[in-house]
Structure formats: structure tokens, C-alpha cells
């Protein structure tokens, strides 16, 4: 059993255990023989919620029900005892589990492992930041009780501003856990040089927000495993429609499902997906065997960063069309990036889909629209690079602000992943707190605008940028009036 003391199993408890084992065996068969054979879109649409589930348990509801209930009632003390000892599947209390989050978790576990022939599981969290905390904390425990040991981990410096703060302030400054930043994650030697006997895991964000850093996942995973360490990847910007790091050797994926997965923008939501039997140097069999279930049943039960069932179903609903949305928004973004690239008021454009981007070739090795070869539109593998891009405006930070203020259709917000185009200036928003030195480390200049292109027609987004850039030109006299 999971954690805690051995429990006395009564004959009544045993009956519940047997019945549930039969249920679990049938579920495994259904996953193996039915769901795992589906295409990505079918999994995204149905997940594990079947007609049979609906008819037998949920009055035929074709959409997964929202279980707005704090807790679950049990038939008798035997069932309660078996459930609370985690001897049977249970949801018991919504801080631990809930039927709505269950369907959300299974869809994500299956999407992240699409094309992977091992098993994965998922733990839902209240946000992307909670997913990151949930993923890293179990590796930072003291291996021996009451003995203070130096601990470190190695992470890409180009990462989301919140991640930078969690690692630098909460872990390094407040807990004395050293984060060793990798400044060029394409350099395997730099990763290797930062690992020592006290390293607990490797962490990488790809593509990174906002600067689109990238690295060779398979090579970094091999490096991690050669030191008996897990690789944790933040794959928020790609989503499983474009990249599934677990298929390339990563052990754990964290997702800010808030972003492209909940493209409607209905709320904050996160998830952690892990392969079973992961590589790590922590002596804890439950943790190694099924990391996501372990964190869900034990640490997160005790810390409580759980997801609300209402949000789980709203995100699940957005997820059903993830592949086609990522395709559409990626294509729109490429058009916008091509427009900006030739614009004289733009200093540089960073988009992995542009052939002259220094990481284009590496990214093209990994970023593929899932199932494009099965799509009648394409019938062959196609690269797609997501809908996050950034660009620097000629004329410095004031020119960047002037462009930003001139936008009429594109929203000004610290947000991304939306079906609506949204722009941000990271230096004054998402990456404000890490200060100038931290921004320099992460390559974030003050005139950088992050743009996430949505599902609008790209011509309308280009027109908005064009008129805003014209206003900058007349204001800052950089001599680009009439550009284009
Ligand atoms: C937004 C974001 C996060 C944090 O997610 P929240 O859901 O906002 O907590 C983590 N990583 C990346 C790459 C992000 O863009």
C-alpha cells in the first residue's frame, strides 16, 4: 500500500478489494486494447469517458459531469477503511481526487504518452506553478532524516518568469537549495559540467517562454539517466499536439494547462504527467513506481494544490480540439512572423518556425504536428512551431511601449495561449521581478514584445501590427514611415 502503516484487512475489505481489482483489470484492458489504438484527436475528444461509463454511472450524460462535491460517501466501514488506505481506487475527498479531475488526468496522461509504448499517469494541479512545485519537491527531500545535506538541481535559465522566481527565491534564497542555471541549453557540456553527487534532477523548458529557447531533449535525457537523475520538462508552449517529451526520454512533463490547452481563457489550471518506473536517486519505491499517483496521494494530499472540478471539465472541453487549434494558430503565427521579419521598424524576430532562427533546425527535429501524416489535408509529416513568438522593436524600450500602446485588436495582457491574440512586454510584466541581471541571464531585452497569435485571420493581426508600427515610426523618428 501507499505510505503509512500496514492495515489489517478484514474479509469485508477484501471483498471490496477483489471487486475493484476486477474493475481495474477491465480498465487496463480497455486502455490497452481500445484507447491506446485511437488517433490523437479521438483520445482528445473521448479520453477515458465511455458510453458505458455514462450509461451505468452518469445517467447517460454525454459530457463528463462536474462533480461539485467535497467528498464521497461509503457504503460501510469496510469500504471506507479500504479506500482511505488506498487499497481500492477512490476519490474520498476532493483535495485528494475527484471524478471530474480523474477524466481530465487520464486525457492528459494519454495525450502526453501518445506514441510512447510505456505507461504514464497524471496528477492535476491548480496551476502550472503548482505543477512545477509538485514535480520538483519530492526530489529535494533529505535522504536521511535530520541530516542536512547540500542539494542542487540544474535548470535552463531561459524559463517562465514564475519558474525563475520559484527556483531562485523560494528554493535558493529561502531553502538553501542550489539552482544551477544552464545559459546555453544546446551545449551538452554545460549541462554535464553542472551535475555532481548532490544533483537531484535536471529541468528544462522548451520552447521557452518568451525567448523560445530549445534543447535536444533526447540527449539531455540520456545525460540525466547516465547520472541516475530524472529529466523534468516544461512543455507548455508546445503542448502534446506538437511535442511529447516523454516519448524522447524525459521522465516528467509539467504543463501550465492554463495556456494553449485552455485556449478559451476560462481559468488557471495545471498538470504533471510522469512515466512509470522513473529514473531517480531517491530511495522511495512508491515515488519511482508511479510518480504522479505518489504525489497525488501523499505530498499533494498534505499540501493541497489541487484542481477544482469545474476547471478540470472546462479545460477538458478545450482540449478536445487541441490538435487542429495548434495547427491553425501555428500557421497564423508563421505568417505574422514573416511579416514582422521584413518590417524595417523591427530589430529582430524570434520564432522557431523561421528558417533563419538559430534553433530552427534543432526545433524541426522535435516539433511535429501530431498525426499530420494521417490527416487528409497533409498526408505527410509536417513541422509546426506553436503560436508563441517574440520580437524586438527598433528604438529601444520606449518604442516597444509605443507599439504596444498602439495595438487596437491584439490584447495587452500578461497571458498567452489564447484563441485571441495577446501581447506582453515581459520586462515590465512576467519577467519584472527577476530584475535586470536575471533578465539578461534569460536573454530578455527591455524592447522585447511577446506575441501569441490566436485564431483570428492572420491578415487582421498583421494589419493591427502594421498600423501600430506606423505610429511608432512617426513618434520616434526612426525613418520608417510608409514601411511595407
Ligand atoms: C504560464 C506558465 C507557467 C505557469 O503556469 P500558471 O498556470 O500560470 O501557474 C509555467 N510555465 C510556462 C512555460 C508558462 O508559460
CSV table of C-alpha atoms and ligand atoms in Angstrom, one decimal:
chain,number,residue,atom,x,y,z
A,1,UNK,CA,0.0,0.0,0.0
A,2,UNK,CA,0.9,3.7,-0.3
A,3,UNK,CA,2.8,5.1,2.7
A,4,UNK,CA,1.7,4.7,6.3
A,5,UNK,CA,1.5,1.5,8.4
A,6,UNK,CA,0.2,-1.8,7.4
A,7,UNK,CA,-3.5,-2.2,7.8
A,8,UNK,CA,-5.5,-5.2,9.0
A,9,UNK,CA,-7.6,-6.4,6.1
A,10,UNK,CA,-11.0,-7.7,7.1
A,11,UNK,CA,-13.0,-10.1,5.0
A,12,UNK,CA,-15.3,-7.3,4.2
A,13,UNK,CA,-12.5,-5.1,3.0
A,14,UNK,CA,-11.2,-8.0,0.9
A,15,UNK,CA,-14.5,-8.2,-1.0
A,16,UNK,CA,-14.2,-4.5,-1.9
A,17,UNK,CA,-10.6,-5.0,-3.0
A,18,UNK,CA,-11.4,-8.0,-5.2
A,19,UNK,CA,-14.3,-6.2,-6.8
A,20,UNK,CA,-12.1,-3.2,-7.5
A,21,UNK,CA,-9.3,-5.3,-8.8
A,22,UNK,CA,-11.7,-6.7,-11.4
A,23,UNK,CA,-12.7,-3.2,-12.3
A,24,UNK,CA,-9.0,-2.1,-12.7
A,25,UNK,CA,-8.2,-5.1,-14.8
A,26,UNK,CA,-11.1,-4.3,-17.1
A,27,UNK,CA,-10.0,-0.6,-17.3
A,28,UNK,CA,-6.4,-1.6,-18.2
A,29,UNK,CA,-7.7,-3.9,-20.9
A,30,UNK,CA,-9.9,-1.0,-22.3
A,31,UNK,CA,-6.9,1.3,-22.3
A,32,UNK,CA,-4.6,-1.2,-23.9
A,33,UNK,CA,-6.9,-2.7,-26.5
A,34,UNK,CA,-9.1,0.2,-27.3
A,35,UNK,CA,-8.0,3.7,-26.3
A,36,UNK,CA,-4.2,3.3,-27.0
A,37,UNK,CA,-5.2,2.3,-30.6
A,38,UNK,CA,-7.0,5.5,-31.2
A,39,UNK,CA,-5.6,8.5,-33.0
A,40,UNK,CA,-4.7,11.7,-31.1
A,41,UNK,CA,-7.9,13.5,-31.9
A,42,UNK,CA,-10.1,10.6,-30.7
A,43,UNK,CA,-8.2,10.5,-27.4
A,44,UNK,CA,-8.5,14.2,-27.0
A,45,UNK,CA,-12.3,14.0,-27.7
A,46,UNK,CA,-13.1,11.0,-25.5
A,47,UNK,CA,-10.3,10.3,-23.1
A,48,UNK,CA,-11.4,7.5,-20.8
A,49,UNK,CA,-15.1,8.6,-20.6
A,50,UNK,CA,-17.0,6.0,-22.4
A,51,UNK,CA,-20.6,5.4,-23.4
A,52,UNK,CA,-20.7,2.6,-20.9
A,53,UNK,CA,-19.4,4.9,-18.0
A,54,UNK,CA,-22.1,7.4,-18.9
A,55,UNK,CA,-25.0,5.0,-19.1
A,56,UNK,CA,-24.0,3.0,-16.0
A,57,UNK,CA,-22.9,5.8,-13.7
A,58,UNK,CA,-23.8,9.2,-15.0
A,59,UNK,CA,-27.4,9.0,-16.3
A,60,UNK,CA,-26.2,8.9,-19.9
A,61,UNK,CA,-24.6,12.4,-19.8
A,62,UNK,CA,-22.5,12.7,-23.0
A,63,UNK,CA,-20.2,15.3,-21.4
A,64,UNK,CA,-18.2,14.3,-18.3
A,65,UNK,CA,-20.1,15.6,-15.3
A,66,UNK,CA,-18.8,18.3,-13.0
A,67,UNK,CA,-18.6,16.7,-9.5
A,68,UNK,CA,-19.1,19.8,-7.3
A,69,UNK,CA,-18.8,17.8,-4.2
A,70,UNK,CA,-16.3,18.0,-1.4
A,71,UNK,CA,-16.3,14.3,-0.6
A,72,UNK,CA,-17.5,10.8,-1.3
A,73,UNK,CA,-19.8,8.7,0.8
A,74,UNK,CA,-19.0,5.0,1.5
A,75,UNK,CA,-21.4,2.0,1.9
A,76,UNK,CA,-19.9,0.8,5.1
A,77,UNK,CA,-16.8,0.9,7.3
A,78,UNK,CA,-15.1,-1.8,5.3
A,79,UNK,CA,-15.3,0.3,2.1
A,80,UNK,CA,-14.1,3.4,3.9
A,81,UNK,CA,-11.2,1.6,5.5
A,82,UNK,CA,-10.1,0.1,2.2
A,83,UNK,CA,-10.5,3.4,0.4
A,84,UNK,CA,-8.6,5.5,2.9
A,85,UNK,CA,-5.7,3.0,3.0
A,86,UNK,CA,-5.6,3.5,-0.9
A,87,UNK,CA,-6.3,-0.2,-1.3
A,88,UNK,CA,-9.1,0.5,-3.8
A,89,UNK,CA,-9.5,3.3,-6.3
A,90,UNK,CA,-11.4,6.1,-4.5
A,91,UNK,CA,-11.8,9.8,-4.7
A,92,UNK,CA,-12.8,10.2,-1.0
A,93,UNK,CA,-12.2,13.9,-0.7
A,94,UNK,CA,-11.7,16.5,-3.4
A,95,UNK,CA,-8.3,17.6,-2.1
A,96,UNK,CA,-7.1,14.1,-3.0
A,97,UNK,CA,-9.1,13.2,-6.0
A,98,UNK,CA,-12.4,13.8,-7.8
A,99,UNK,CA,-14.2,12.1,-10.7
A,100,UNK,CA,-14.1,15.2,-12.9
A,101,UNK,CA,-10.4,15.7,-12.4
A,102,UNK,CA,-10.0,12.0,-13.0
A,103,UNK,CA,-11.2,12.3,-16.6
A,104,UNK,CA,-9.0,15.3,-17.1
A,105,UNK,CA,-6.0,13.5,-15.7
A,106,UNK,CA,-6.5,10.5,-17.9
A,107,UNK,CA,-6.9,12.5,-21.1
A,108,UNK,CA,-3.6,14.3,-20.4
A,109,UNK,CA,-1.8,11.1,-19.4
A,110,UNK,CA,-2.9,9.6,-22.7
A,111,UNK,CA,-2.1,12.6,-24.9
A,112,UNK,CA,1.4,13.1,-23.4
A,113,UNK,CA,2.2,9.4,-24.0
A,114,UNK,CA,0.7,9.2,-27.5
A,115,UNK,CA,3.3,7.2,-29.5
A,116,UNK,CA,5.1,6.1,-26.3
A,117,UNK,CA,4.9,2.4,-25.6
A,118,UNK,CA,5.3,2.7,-21.8
A,119,UNK,CA,2.8,3.7,-19.2
A,120,UNK,CA,2.2,7.3,-17.9
A,121,UNK,CA,0.0,8.8,-15.3
A,122,UNK,CA,-1.1,12.4,-14.4
A,123,UNK,CA,-1.7,14.5,-11.3
A,124,UNK,CA,-3.8,17.6,-11.9
A,125,UNK,CA,-2.9,20.8,-10.1
A,126,UNK,CA,-4.4,24.2,-9.5
A,127,UNK,CA,-1.9,25.9,-11.8
A,128,UNK,CA,1.2,25.5,-13.8
A,129,UNK,CA,3.3,26.8,-10.9
A,130,UNK,CA,1.7,24.2,-8.6
A,131,UNK,CA,2.6,21.5,-11.2
A,132,UNK,CA,6.2,22.7,-11.1
A,133,UNK,CA,6.3,22.7,-7.3
A,134,UNK,CA,4.7,19.3,-7.2
A,135,UNK,CA,7.3,17.9,-9.7
A,136,UNK,CA,10.4,19.2,-8.1
A,137,UNK,CA,9.8,19.0,-4.3
A,138,UNK,CA,9.9,15.2,-3.9
A,139,UNK,CA,13.4,15.1,-5.3
A,140,UNK,CA,14.6,17.7,-2.8
A,141,UNK,CA,13.9,15.9,0.4
A,142,UNK,CA,16.7,15.0,2.8
A,143,UNK,CA,17.7,11.4,2.1
A,144,UNK,CA,18.4,10.7,5.7
A,145,UNK,CA,16.2,12.2,8.4
A,146,UNK,CA,17.6,15.1,10.5
A,147,UNK,CA,20.7,15.3,8.4
A,148,UNK,CA,21.2,18.5,6.4
A,149,UNK,CA,22.7,17.7,3.0
A,150,UNK,CA,23.7,20.1,0.3
A,151,UNK,CA,21.3,19.7,-2.7
A,152,UNK,CA,21.2,21.2,-6.1
A,153,UNK,CA,19.5,20.9,-9.4
A,154,UNK,CA,20.3,22.0,-13.0
A,155,UNK,CA,17.8,24.1,-14.9
A,156,UNK,CA,17.6,26.2,-18.1
A,157,UNK,CA,17.9,29.9,-17.3
A,158,UNK,CA,15.6,30.7,-20.2
A,159,UNK,CA,12.3,29.9,-18.5
A,160,UNK,CA,9.0,31.4,-17.5
A,161,UNK,CA,9.4,34.3,-15.0
A,162,UNK,CA,7.3,32.5,-12.3
A,163,UNK,CA,9.6,29.4,-12.6
A,164,UNK,CA,12.7,31.6,-12.3
A,165,UNK,CA,11.2,33.1,-9.1
A,166,UNK,CA,10.2,29.7,-7.7
A,167,UNK,CA,13.7,28.4,-8.2
A,168,UNK,CA,15.7,31.5,-7.3
A,169,UNK,CA,13.7,32.9,-4.4
A,170,UNK,CA,11.7,30.0,-2.9
A,171,UNK,CA,14.3,27.3,-3.3
A,172,UNK,CA,17.7,29.0,-3.4
A,173,UNK,CA,17.2,32.0,-1.2
A,174,UNK,CA,14.7,30.6,1.3
A,175,UNK,CA,15.6,26.9,1.4
A,176,UNK,CA,19.3,26.9,0.5
A,177,UNK,CA,18.8,24.5,-2.4
A,178,UNK,CA,21.1,25.5,-5.2
A,179,UNK,CA,19.7,26.0,-8.7
A,180,UNK,CA,22.5,25.8,-11.3
A,181,UNK,CA,21.4,27.7,-14.3
A,182,UNK,CA,22.3,26.5,-17.8
A,183,UNK,CA,22.7,29.5,-20.1
A,184,UNK,CA,23.2,27.7,-23.3
A,185,UNK,CA,21.0,24.5,-23.1
A,186,UNK,CA,22.1,23.4,-26.6
A,187,UNK,CA,25.5,22.9,-25.1
A,188,UNK,CA,25.5,19.4,-23.6
A,189,UNK,CA,28.9,20.0,-21.9
A,190,UNK,CA,27.4,22.9,-20.0
A,191,UNK,CA,24.7,20.7,-18.6
A,192,UNK,CA,27.2,17.9,-17.8
A,193,UNK,CA,29.6,20.3,-16.1
A,194,UNK,CA,26.9,21.4,-13.6
A,195,UNK,CA,26.0,17.9,-12.4
A,196,UNK,CA,27.6,16.5,-9.3
A,197,UNK,CA,26.8,14.0,-6.5
A,198,UNK,CA,24.4,16.4,-4.9
A,199,UNK,CA,22.3,17.0,-8.0
A,200,UNK,CA,18.8,15.7,-7.8
A,201,UNK,CA,17.2,16.4,-11.2
A,202,UNK,CA,17.6,18.2,-14.5
A,203,UNK,CA,14.9,20.7,-15.5
A,204,UNK,CA,14.3,22.3,-18.9
A,205,UNK,CA,11.7,24.4,-20.5
A,206,UNK,CA,11.2,24.0,-24.3
A,207,UNK,CA,10.3,26.0,-26.2
A,208,UNK,CA,10.9,28.6,-23.5
A,209,UNK,CA,8.6,31.5,-22.8
A,210,UNK,CA,9.2,34.1,-24.1
A,211,UNK,CA,12.5,33.7,-25.8
A,212,UNK,CA,11.9,30.3,-27.5
A,213,UNK,CA,15.0,28.6,-26.1
A,214,UNK,CA,15.2,24.9,-27.1
A,215,UNK,CA,17.4,21.9,-26.4
A,216,UNK,CA,18.0,18.4,-27.6
A,217,UNK,CA,15.6,16.6,-25.2
A,218,UNK,CA,16.8,13.1,-26.1
A,219,UNK,CA,20.4,14.0,-25.5
A,220,UNK,CA,19.7,15.7,-22.2
A,221,UNK,CA,17.5,12.8,-21.0
A,222,UNK,CA,20.4,10.4,-21.8
A,223,UNK,CA,22.7,12.6,-19.8
A,224,UNK,CA,20.3,12.7,-16.9
A,225,UNK,CA,19.8,9.0,-16.9
A,226,UNK,CA,23.6,8.3,-17.0
A,227,UNK,CA,23.7,10.1,-13.6
A,228,UNK,CA,20.7,8.3,-12.3
A,229,UNK,CA,18.7,11.5,-12.4
A,230,UNK,CA,15.2,12.3,-13.9
A,231,UNK,CA,14.7,15.0,-16.5
A,232,UNK,CA,11.7,17.2,-15.9
A,233,UNK,CA,10.4,19.3,-18.9
A,234,UNK,CA,8.0,22.2,-19.0
A,235,UNK,CA,6.3,21.7,-22.4
A,236,UNK,CA,3.6,24.3,-22.0
A,237,UNK,CA,4.4,26.2,-25.2
A,238,UNK,CA,4.4,23.1,-27.4
A,239,UNK,CA,1.5,21.1,-25.9
A,240,UNK,CA,1.3,17.4,-26.7
A,241,UNK,CA,-0.1,18.3,-30.1
A,242,UNK,CA,3.5,19.3,-31.2
A,243,UNK,CA,5.9,17.7,-28.7
A,244,UNK,CA,5.7,14.8,-26.2
A,245,UNK,CA,9.0,14.9,-24.3
A,246,UNK,CA,8.3,11.6,-22.6
A,247,UNK,CA,8.5,9.9,-26.0
A,248,UNK,CA,12.0,11.3,-26.2
A,249,UNK,CA,13.2,10.1,-22.8
A,250,UNK,CA,12.0,12.8,-20.4
A,251,UNK,CA,10.6,11.4,-17.1
A,252,UNK,CA,8.2,14.1,-16.1
A,253,UNK,CA,6.3,16.8,-18.0
A,254,UNK,CA,4.8,19.8,-16.4
A,255,UNK,CA,2.1,21.8,-18.1
A,256,UNK,CA,0.5,25.1,-17.5
A,257,UNK,CA,-2.8,23.9,-18.9
A,258,UNK,CA,-3.9,27.5,-18.4
A,259,UNK,CA,-2.3,28.3,-21.7
A,260,UNK,CA,-2.9,26.7,-25.1
A,261,UNK,CA,-4.7,23.8,-23.6
A,262,UNK,CA,-7.4,26.1,-22.2
A,263,UNK,CA,-7.3,28.4,-25.2
A,264,UNK,CA,-10.7,29.8,-24.2
A,265,UNK,CA,-9.0,31.5,-21.3
A,266,UNK,CA,-11.6,30.3,-18.8
A,267,UNK,CA,-9.2,29.9,-15.9
A,268,UNK,CA,-6.0,28.7,-14.3
A,269,UNK,CA,-5.1,25.0,-14.5
A,270,UNK,CA,-2.0,22.7,-14.4
A,271,UNK,CA,-0.9,19.1,-14.7
A,272,UNK,CA,2.1,16.9,-14.2
A,273,UNK,CA,2.5,13.8,-16.3
A,274,UNK,CA,5.1,11.2,-15.5
A,275,UNK,CA,6.3,7.9,-16.9
A,276,UNK,CA,6.0,4.9,-14.5
A,277,UNK,CA,9.2,3.5,-13.1
A,278,UNK,CA,11.2,6.6,-13.5
A,279,UNK,CA,14.9,7.0,-13.0
A,280,UNK,CA,15.9,8.8,-9.8
A,281,UNK,CA,18.4,8.8,-6.9
A,282,UNK,CA,15.7,9.0,-4.2
A,283,UNK,CA,15.2,5.7,-2.3
A,284,UNK,CA,11.4,5.6,-2.4
A,285,UNK,CA,9.7,2.8,-4.3
A,286,UNK,CA,6.2,4.4,-4.4
A,287,UNK,CA,7.8,7.5,-5.9
A,288,UNK,CA,9.7,5.6,-8.6
A,289,UNK,CA,6.9,3.2,-9.5
A,290,UNK,CA,4.2,5.7,-10.2
A,291,UNK,CA,5.3,9.3,-9.6
A,292,UNK,CA,2.1,11.1,-10.5
A,293,UNK,CA,0.0,8.8,-8.3
A,294,UNK,CA,2.5,9.1,-5.5
A,295,UNK,CA,2.4,12.9,-5.5
A,296,UNK,CA,-1.3,12.9,-5.8
A,297,UNK,CA,-1.9,10.5,-2.9
A,298,UNK,CA,0.8,11.7,-0.5
A,299,UNK,CA,2.6,15.1,-0.8
A,300,UNK,CA,-0.3,16.9,-2.6
A,301,UNK,CA,-2.8,15.4,-0.1
A,302,UNK,CA,-0.7,17.1,2.6
A,303,UNK,CA,0.0,20.4,0.7
A,304,UNK,CA,-3.3,20.8,-1.1
A,305,UNK,CA,-2.5,22.4,-4.5
A,306,UNK,CA,-5.4,20.6,-6.2
A,307,UNK,CA,-7.5,21.5,-9.2
A,308,UNK,CA,-11.2,22.5,-9.0
A,309,UNK,CA,-13.5,20.0,-10.8
A,310,UNK,CA,-15.3,22.8,-12.7
A,311,UNK,CA,-12.0,24.0,-14.1
A,312,UNK,CA,-11.0,20.4,-15.0
A,313,UNK,CA,-14.1,20.0,-17.2
A,314,UNK,CA,-13.7,23.4,-18.8
A,315,UNK,CA,-10.1,22.6,-19.8
A,316,UNK,CA,-11.1,19.1,-20.9
A,317,UNK,CA,-13.6,20.7,-23.2
A,318,UNK,CA,-11.0,23.0,-24.8
A,319,UNK,CA,-8.6,20.1,-25.1
A,320,UNK,CA,-10.8,18.1,-27.5
A,321,UNK,CA,-9.8,20.3,-30.4
A,322,UNK,CA,-6.2,20.9,-29.4
A,323,UNK,CA,-4.5,19.4,-32.5
A,324,UNK,CA,-6.4,21.4,-35.0
A,325,UNK,CA,-6.1,24.6,-33.0
A,326,UNK,CA,-2.4,24.3,-32.6
A,327,UNK,CA,-2.1,23.7,-36.3
A,328,UNK,CA,-4.2,26.7,-37.2
A,329,UNK,CA,-2.6,29.0,-34.7
A,330,UNK,CA,0.9,27.9,-35.7
A,331,UNK,CA,0.2,28.6,-39.3
A,332,UNK,CA,-1.1,32.1,-38.4
A,333,UNK,CA,1.9,32.8,-36.3
A,334,UNK,CA,4.3,31.9,-39.1
A,335,UNK,CA,2.5,34.4,-41.4
A,336,UNK,CA,2.7,37.1,-38.7
A,337,UNK,CA,6.4,36.4,-38.0
A,338,UNK,CA,7.2,36.6,-41.8
A,339,UNK,CA,5.5,40.0,-41.9
A,340,UNK,CA,7.4,41.3,-38.9
A,341,UNK,CA,10.7,39.9,-40.1
A,342,UNK,CA,10.7,42.1,-43.2
A,343,UNK,CA,9.5,45.2,-41.3
A,344,UNK,CA,12.1,48.0,-41.0
A,345,UNK,CA,10.8,49.1,-37.6
A,346,UNK,CA,11.5,45.6,-36.2
A,347,UNK,CA,15.0,44.8,-35.0
A,348,UNK,CA,14.7,41.1,-34.8
A,349,UNK,CA,12.0,38.4,-34.7
A,350,UNK,CA,12.3,35.2,-32.7
A,351,UNK,CA,10.1,32.4,-34.0
A,352,UNK,CA,11.3,28.8,-34.2
A,353,UNK,CA,9.4,28.4,-37.5
A,354,UNK,CA,11.5,31.0,-39.3
A,355,UNK,CA,14.3,29.2,-41.2
A,356,UNK,CA,16.9,31.7,-40.2
A,357,UNK,CA,16.3,31.2,-36.5
A,358,UNK,CA,19.5,29.7,-35.0
A,359,UNK,CA,17.4,26.9,-33.3
A,360,UNK,CA,15.2,26.2,-36.4
A,361,UNK,CA,17.0,23.0,-37.3
A,362,UNK,CA,17.0,21.6,-33.8
A,363,UNK,CA,13.4,22.5,-33.2
A,364,UNK,CA,12.4,21.0,-36.5
A,365,UNK,CA,13.7,17.7,-35.3
A,366,UNK,CA,11.2,17.7,-32.4
A,367,UNK,CA,8.2,19.9,-33.3
A,368,UNK,CA,5.8,18.0,-35.5
A,369,UNK,CA,2.1,18.3,-35.8
A,370,UNK,CA,0.9,15.0,-34.4
A,371,UNK,CA,-0.8,12.7,-36.9
A,372,UNK,CA,-0.3,15.1,-39.8
A,373,UNK,CA,0.6,12.0,-41.9
A,374,UNK,CA,-2.9,10.7,-41.2
A,375,UNK,CA,-4.6,14.0,-42.0
A,376,UNK,CA,-6.1,14.1,-45.5
A,377,UNK,CA,-5.0,17.8,-45.7
A,378,UNK,CA,-1.4,16.9,-45.4
A,379,UNK,CA,-0.8,13.1,-45.7
A,380,UNK,CA,2.8,13.6,-44.6
A,381,UNK,CA,4.7,14.7,-41.5
A,382,UNK,CA,4.7,18.5,-41.1
A,383,UNK,CA,6.5,20.7,-38.7
A,384,UNK,CA,4.5,23.2,-36.6
A,385,UNK,CA,6.1,25.6,-34.2
A,386,UNK,CA,3.3,26.8,-31.9
A,387,UNK,CA,1.8,30.2,-31.5
A,388,UNK,CA,4.3,32.0,-29.3
A,389,UNK,CA,6.8,34.4,-30.9
A,390,UNK,CA,8.7,37.5,-29.8
A,391,UNK,CA,10.2,40.5,-31.5
A,392,UNK,CA,12.3,43.5,-30.6
A,393,UNK,CA,11.2,46.9,-31.7
A,394,UNK,CA,13.7,49.4,-33.2
A,395,UNK,CA,14.3,52.3,-31.0
A,396,UNK,CA,14.5,50.6,-27.5
A,397,UNK,CA,12.1,50.2,-24.7
A,398,UNK,CA,10.1,53.4,-25.3
A,399,UNK,CA,9.5,52.4,-28.9
A,400,UNK,CA,8.4,48.9,-27.7
A,401,UNK,CA,5.9,50.6,-25.3
A,402,UNK,CA,4.7,52.9,-28.0
A,403,UNK,CA,4.0,50.0,-30.4
A,404,UNK,CA,2.3,48.1,-27.5
A,405,UNK,CA,0.1,51.1,-26.7
A,406,UNK,CA,-0.9,51.5,-30.4
A,407,UNK,CA,-2.3,48.0,-30.7
A,408,UNK,CA,-6.1,48.0,-31.4
A,409,UNK,CA,-7.1,44.4,-31.9
A,410,UNK,CA,-4.3,42.5,-30.1
A,411,UNK,CA,-4.9,42.4,-26.4
A,412,UNK,CA,-2.4,43.8,-23.9
A,413,UNK,CA,-2.2,41.2,-21.1
A,414,UNK,CA,0.2,39.0,-19.3
A,415,UNK,CA,-1.2,36.0,-20.9
A,416,UNK,CA,-0.6,33.6,-23.8
A,417,UNK,CA,-2.1,30.5,-25.4
A,418,UNK,CA,-5.4,32.2,-26.2
A,419,UNK,CA,-7.6,31.8,-29.2
A,420,UNK,CA,-7.4,35.7,-29.1
A,421,UNK,CA,-4.1,37.3,-30.0
A,422,UNK,CA,-2.4,38.7,-26.9
A,423,UNK,CA,0.9,40.7,-26.5
A,424,UNK,CA,3.0,41.4,-23.5
A,425,UNK,CA,6.2,43.2,-22.7
A,426,UNK,CA,8.0,40.7,-20.4
A,427,UNK,CA,10.5,43.2,-18.9
A,428,UNK,CA,7.6,45.2,-17.3
A,429,UNK,CA,5.3,42.2,-16.5
A,430,UNK,CA,6.0,38.5,-16.5
A,431,UNK,CA,9.8,38.9,-16.0
A,432,UNK,CA,9.7,42.1,-14.0
A,433,UNK,CA,10.5,40.6,-10.6
A,434,UNK,CA,13.7,38.8,-11.7
A,435,UNK,CA,15.4,42.1,-12.2
A,436,UNK,CA,17.8,43.2,-15.0
A,437,UNK,CA,20.5,40.7,-14.2
A,438,UNK,CA,18.0,37.8,-14.2
A,439,UNK,CA,16.6,39.1,-17.5
A,440,UNK,CA,20.0,39.3,-19.0
A,441,UNK,CA,20.7,35.7,-17.9
A,442,UNK,CA,17.5,34.7,-19.7
A,443,UNK,CA,18.1,36.9,-22.7
A,444,UNK,CA,15.2,39.2,-22.3
A,445,UNK,CA,15.9,42.7,-23.6
A,446,UNK,CA,13.7,45.6,-22.5
A,447,UNK,CA,12.3,46.2,-26.0
A,448,UNK,CA,11.1,42.6,-26.4
A,449,UNK,CA,7.4,42.2,-27.2
A,450,UNK,CA,6.0,38.7,-26.7
A,451,UNK,CA,3.2,38.0,-29.1
A,452,UNK,CA,0.9,35.0,-29.0
A,453,UNK,CA,-1.1,34.8,-32.2
A,454,UNK,CA,-4.6,33.4,-31.9
A,455,UNK,CA,-7.3,32.0,-34.2
A,456,UNK,CA,-8.2,35.3,-36.0
A,457,UNK,CA,-7.4,35.6,-39.7
A,458,UNK,CA,-3.7,36.5,-39.8
A,459,UNK,CA,-4.3,39.4,-42.2
A,460,UNK,CA,-6.2,41.2,-39.5
A,461,UNK,CA,-3.5,40.7,-36.9
A,462,UNK,CA,-0.9,41.8,-39.4
A,463,UNK,CA,-3.0,44.9,-40.2
A,464,UNK,CA,-3.1,45.7,-36.5
A,465,UNK,CA,0.7,45.4,-36.1
A,466,UNK,CA,1.2,47.4,-39.2
A,467,UNK,CA,-0.8,50.4,-38.0
A,468,UNK,CA,0.8,50.3,-34.6
A,469,UNK,CA,4.3,50.1,-36.1
A,470,UNK,CA,3.5,53.1,-38.3
A,471,UNK,CA,2.6,55.1,-35.2
A,472,UNK,CA,5.9,54.2,-33.6
A,473,UNK,CA,7.7,55.4,-36.7
A,474,UNK,CA,6.1,58.8,-36.7
A,475,UNK,CA,6.6,59.2,-33.0
A,476,UNK,CA,10.2,58.1,-32.6
A,477,UNK,CA,11.5,59.3,-36.0
A,478,UNK,CA,13.4,56.2,-36.9
A,479,UNK,CA,12.6,57.0,-40.5
A,480,UNK,CA,10.4,54.0,-41.4
A,481,UNK,CA,7.1,55.9,-42.3
A,482,UNK,CA,5.4,54.0,-45.0
A,483,UNK,CA,7.1,50.8,-44.2
A,484,UNK,CA,5.8,47.8,-46.1
B,1,LIG,C1,2.4,30.4,-17.5
B,1,LIG,C2,3.4,29.4,-17.5
B,1,LIG,C3,3.7,28.7,-16.3
B,1,LIG,C4,2.9,28.9,-15.0
B,1,LIG,O1,1.6,28.5,-15.2
B,1,LIG,P1,0.3,29.1,-14.4
B,1,LIG,O2,-0.8,28.2,-14.9
B,1,LIG,O3,0.2,30.5,-14.8
B,1,LIG,O4,0.6,28.9,-12.9
B,1,LIG,C5,4.7,27.8,-16.3
B,1,LIG,N1,5.5,27.6,-17.4
B,1,LIG,C6,5.2,28.3,-18.6
B,1,LIG,C7,6.1,28.0,-19.7
B,1,LIG,C8,4.2,29.2,-18.6
B,1,LIG,O5,4.0,29.9,-19.8
